[in-house]
Amino acid sequence: MADDFQQLQRAVQMAVDRGVTFALDAGFDEARRLSSGTFSLAMLAAMDHPYARRHGKALLDPATINVQTGAFFQHWRTTKQADGGQIRNDDEKADFLKFGTETMVERPIEDEVEAFVASQIEGIIADQIASVFR
């Protein structure tokens, strides 16, 4: 009986770990989706620079980052840790986007990715745990 319980305990822990991995993967995909905006610099200029501070607020979704060189899109990383994980962008532009600049509003893509993962992780882990009992 004790061996059965320990085996079940290990299976549940493995399910939780799988759920965290799946949630990180989903967050990574969401980060990439949000980093796939389609407006070129010329188009943004023609729209009167919709992320400019002078407008008071962004005229387009500030969490959507438009692909220019592709570097920001390519620099998303996930790290799995014992107690969860992290999704981050290590491109040099990440801080400029996160905090804004003198002329550009803050671009809260990291907050959006975090909120997305938070909204999904419980269900993902619950599904993985349920699979242990099927």
Short mmCIF file of C-alpha atoms in Angstrom, two decimals:
data_model
loop_
_atom_site.label_atom_id
_atom_site.label_comp_id
_atom_site.label_asym_id
_atom_site.label_seq_id
_atom_site.Cartn_x
_atom_site.Cartn_y
_atom_site.Cartn_z
CA MET A 1 0.00 0.00 0.00
CA ALA A 2 2.82 2.44 0.88
CA ASP A 3 4.53 1.65 -2.43
CA ASP A 4 1.29 2.34 -4.31
CA PHE A 5 0.93 5.67 -2.54
CA GLN A 6 4.54 6.65 -3.32
CA GLN A 7 4.06 5.64 -6.95
CA LEU A 8 0.89 7.75 -7.13
CA GLN A 9 2.67 10.66 -5.46
CA ARG A 10 5.49 10.49 -8.04
CA ALA A 11 2.97 10.28 -10.90
CA VAL A 12 1.13 13.37 -9.64
CA GLN A 13 4.38 15.31 -9.25
CA MET A 14 5.40 14.35 -12.77
CA ALA A 15 1.98 15.51 -14.01
CA VAL A 16 2.45 18.87 -12.27
CA ASP A 17 5.91 19.23 -13.81
CA ARG A 18 4.47 18.40 -17.25
CA GLY A 19 1.73 20.97 -16.69
CA VAL A 20 4.27 23.67 -15.84
CA THR A 21 6.25 22.79 -18.96
CA PHE A 22 3.09 22.93 -21.10
CA ALA A 23 2.13 26.29 -19.54
CA LEU A 24 5.60 27.69 -20.26
CA ASP A 25 5.32 26.44 -23.84
CA ALA A 26 1.92 28.12 -24.19
CA GLY A 27 3.36 31.34 -22.76
CA PHE A 28 6.28 31.17 -25.18
CA ASP A 29 3.85 30.76 -28.08
CA GLU A 30 1.81 33.73 -26.81
CA ALA A 31 4.97 35.85 -26.50
CA ARG A 32 5.87 35.00 -30.07
CA ARG A 33 2.31 35.77 -31.24
CA LEU A 34 2.43 39.18 -29.53
CA SER A 35 5.85 39.79 -31.11
CA SER A 36 4.53 39.19 -34.62
CA GLY A 37 2.88 42.50 -35.41
CA THR A 38 2.80 43.24 -39.11
CA PHE A 39 3.30 47.02 -39.29
CA SER A 40 6.58 48.16 -40.85
CA LEU A 41 8.38 51.30 -39.67
CA ALA A 42 7.07 53.09 -42.76
CA MET A 43 3.51 52.05 -41.97
CA LEU A 44 3.89 53.17 -38.34
CA ALA A 45 5.23 56.52 -39.53
CA ALA A 46 2.26 56.88 -41.89
CA MET A 47 -0.03 56.22 -38.89
CA ASP A 48 1.67 59.12 -37.03
CA HIS A 49 3.71 56.79 -34.80
CA PRO A 50 0.85 55.24 -32.80
CA TYR A 51 3.10 54.37 -29.83
CA ALA A 52 4.34 57.95 -29.39
CA ARG A 53 3.99 59.49 -25.92
CA ARG A 54 2.72 62.70 -27.47
CA HIS A 55 -0.60 60.96 -28.12
CA GLY A 56 -1.12 60.49 -24.37
CA LYS A 57 -1.64 56.76 -24.84
CA ALA A 58 -0.89 54.18 -27.51
CA LEU A 59 -3.25 54.31 -30.47
CA LEU A 60 -2.68 50.59 -31.12
CA ASP A 61 -2.39 47.70 -28.66
CA PRO A 62 0.88 48.53 -26.86
CA ALA A 63 1.52 44.86 -26.05
CA THR A 64 1.80 43.97 -29.74
CA ILE A 65 5.36 44.34 -30.99
CA ASN A 66 5.74 44.76 -34.73
CA VAL A 67 8.44 42.70 -36.43
CA GLN A 68 11.16 44.85 -37.95
CA THR A 69 14.45 42.93 -37.93
CA GLY A 70 13.02 39.85 -36.19
CA ALA A 71 15.58 40.06 -33.38
CA PHE A 72 13.06 40.70 -30.60
CA PHE A 73 10.87 37.83 -31.83
CA GLN A 74 13.88 35.49 -31.87
CA HIS A 75 15.07 36.37 -28.35
CA TRP A 76 12.25 34.83 -26.31
CA ARG A 77 13.56 32.23 -23.84
CA THR A 78 11.95 29.90 -21.33
CA THR A 79 13.64 28.54 -18.25
CA LYS A 80 12.09 25.75 -16.20
CA GLN A 81 12.90 25.89 -12.49
CA ALA A 82 12.06 23.63 -9.57
CA ASP A 83 9.23 25.92 -8.46
CA GLY A 84 7.95 27.03 -11.85
CA GLY A 85 9.65 28.79 -14.67
CA GLN A 86 10.32 32.01 -16.49
CA ILE A 87 9.60 33.43 -19.92
CA ARG A 88 11.77 36.38 -20.84
CA ASN A 89 13.14 38.25 -23.81
CA ASP A 90 16.87 38.87 -23.72
CA ASP A 91 17.00 41.23 -26.70
CA GLU A 92 18.61 44.57 -25.91
CA LYS A 93 15.36 46.33 -26.86
CA ALA A 94 13.31 44.51 -24.22
CA ASP A 95 13.86 47.11 -21.49
CA PHE A 96 13.11 50.00 -23.86
CA LEU A 97 9.84 48.32 -24.75
CA LYS A 98 8.97 47.40 -21.16
CA PHE A 99 9.66 50.81 -19.62
CA GLY A 100 9.15 53.02 -22.66
CA THR A 101 11.40 55.87 -23.66
CA GLU A 102 11.17 59.63 -23.68
CA THR A 103 9.20 59.39 -26.93
CA MET A 104 7.53 55.95 -26.76
CA VAL A 105 4.91 54.64 -24.32
CA GLU A 106 5.54 51.52 -22.26
CA ARG A 107 4.87 48.31 -24.17
CA PRO A 108 3.60 45.75 -21.59
CA ILE A 109 4.23 42.56 -23.57
CA GLU A 110 5.77 40.77 -20.57
CA ASP A 111 2.74 41.64 -18.42
CA GLU A 112 0.43 40.29 -21.13
CA VAL A 113 2.39 37.04 -21.37
CA GLU A 114 2.38 36.66 -17.57
CA ALA A 115 -1.38 37.27 -17.43
CA PHE A 116 -1.93 34.75 -20.22
CA VAL A 117 0.07 32.05 -18.42
CA ALA A 118 -1.68 32.84 -15.12
CA SER A 119 -5.05 32.38 -16.83
CA GLN A 120 -4.04 29.02 -18.29
CA ILE A 121 -1.73 27.27 -15.84
CA GLU A 122 -4.29 26.01 -13.33
CA GLY A 123 -6.36 24.30 -16.03
CA ILE A 124 -3.30 22.86 -17.74
CA ILE A 125 -1.96 21.38 -14.49
CA ALA A 126 -5.43 20.10 -13.50
CA ASP A 127 -5.71 18.31 -16.85
CA GLN A 128 -2.32 16.70 -16.35
CA ILE A 129 -3.18 15.55 -12.82
CA ALA A 130 -6.53 14.17 -14.02
CA SER A 131 -4.67 12.12 -16.62
CA VAL A 132 -2.94 10.23 -13.79
CA PHE A 133 -6.32 8.90 -12.64
CA ARG A 134 -7.63 7.82 -16.04
#
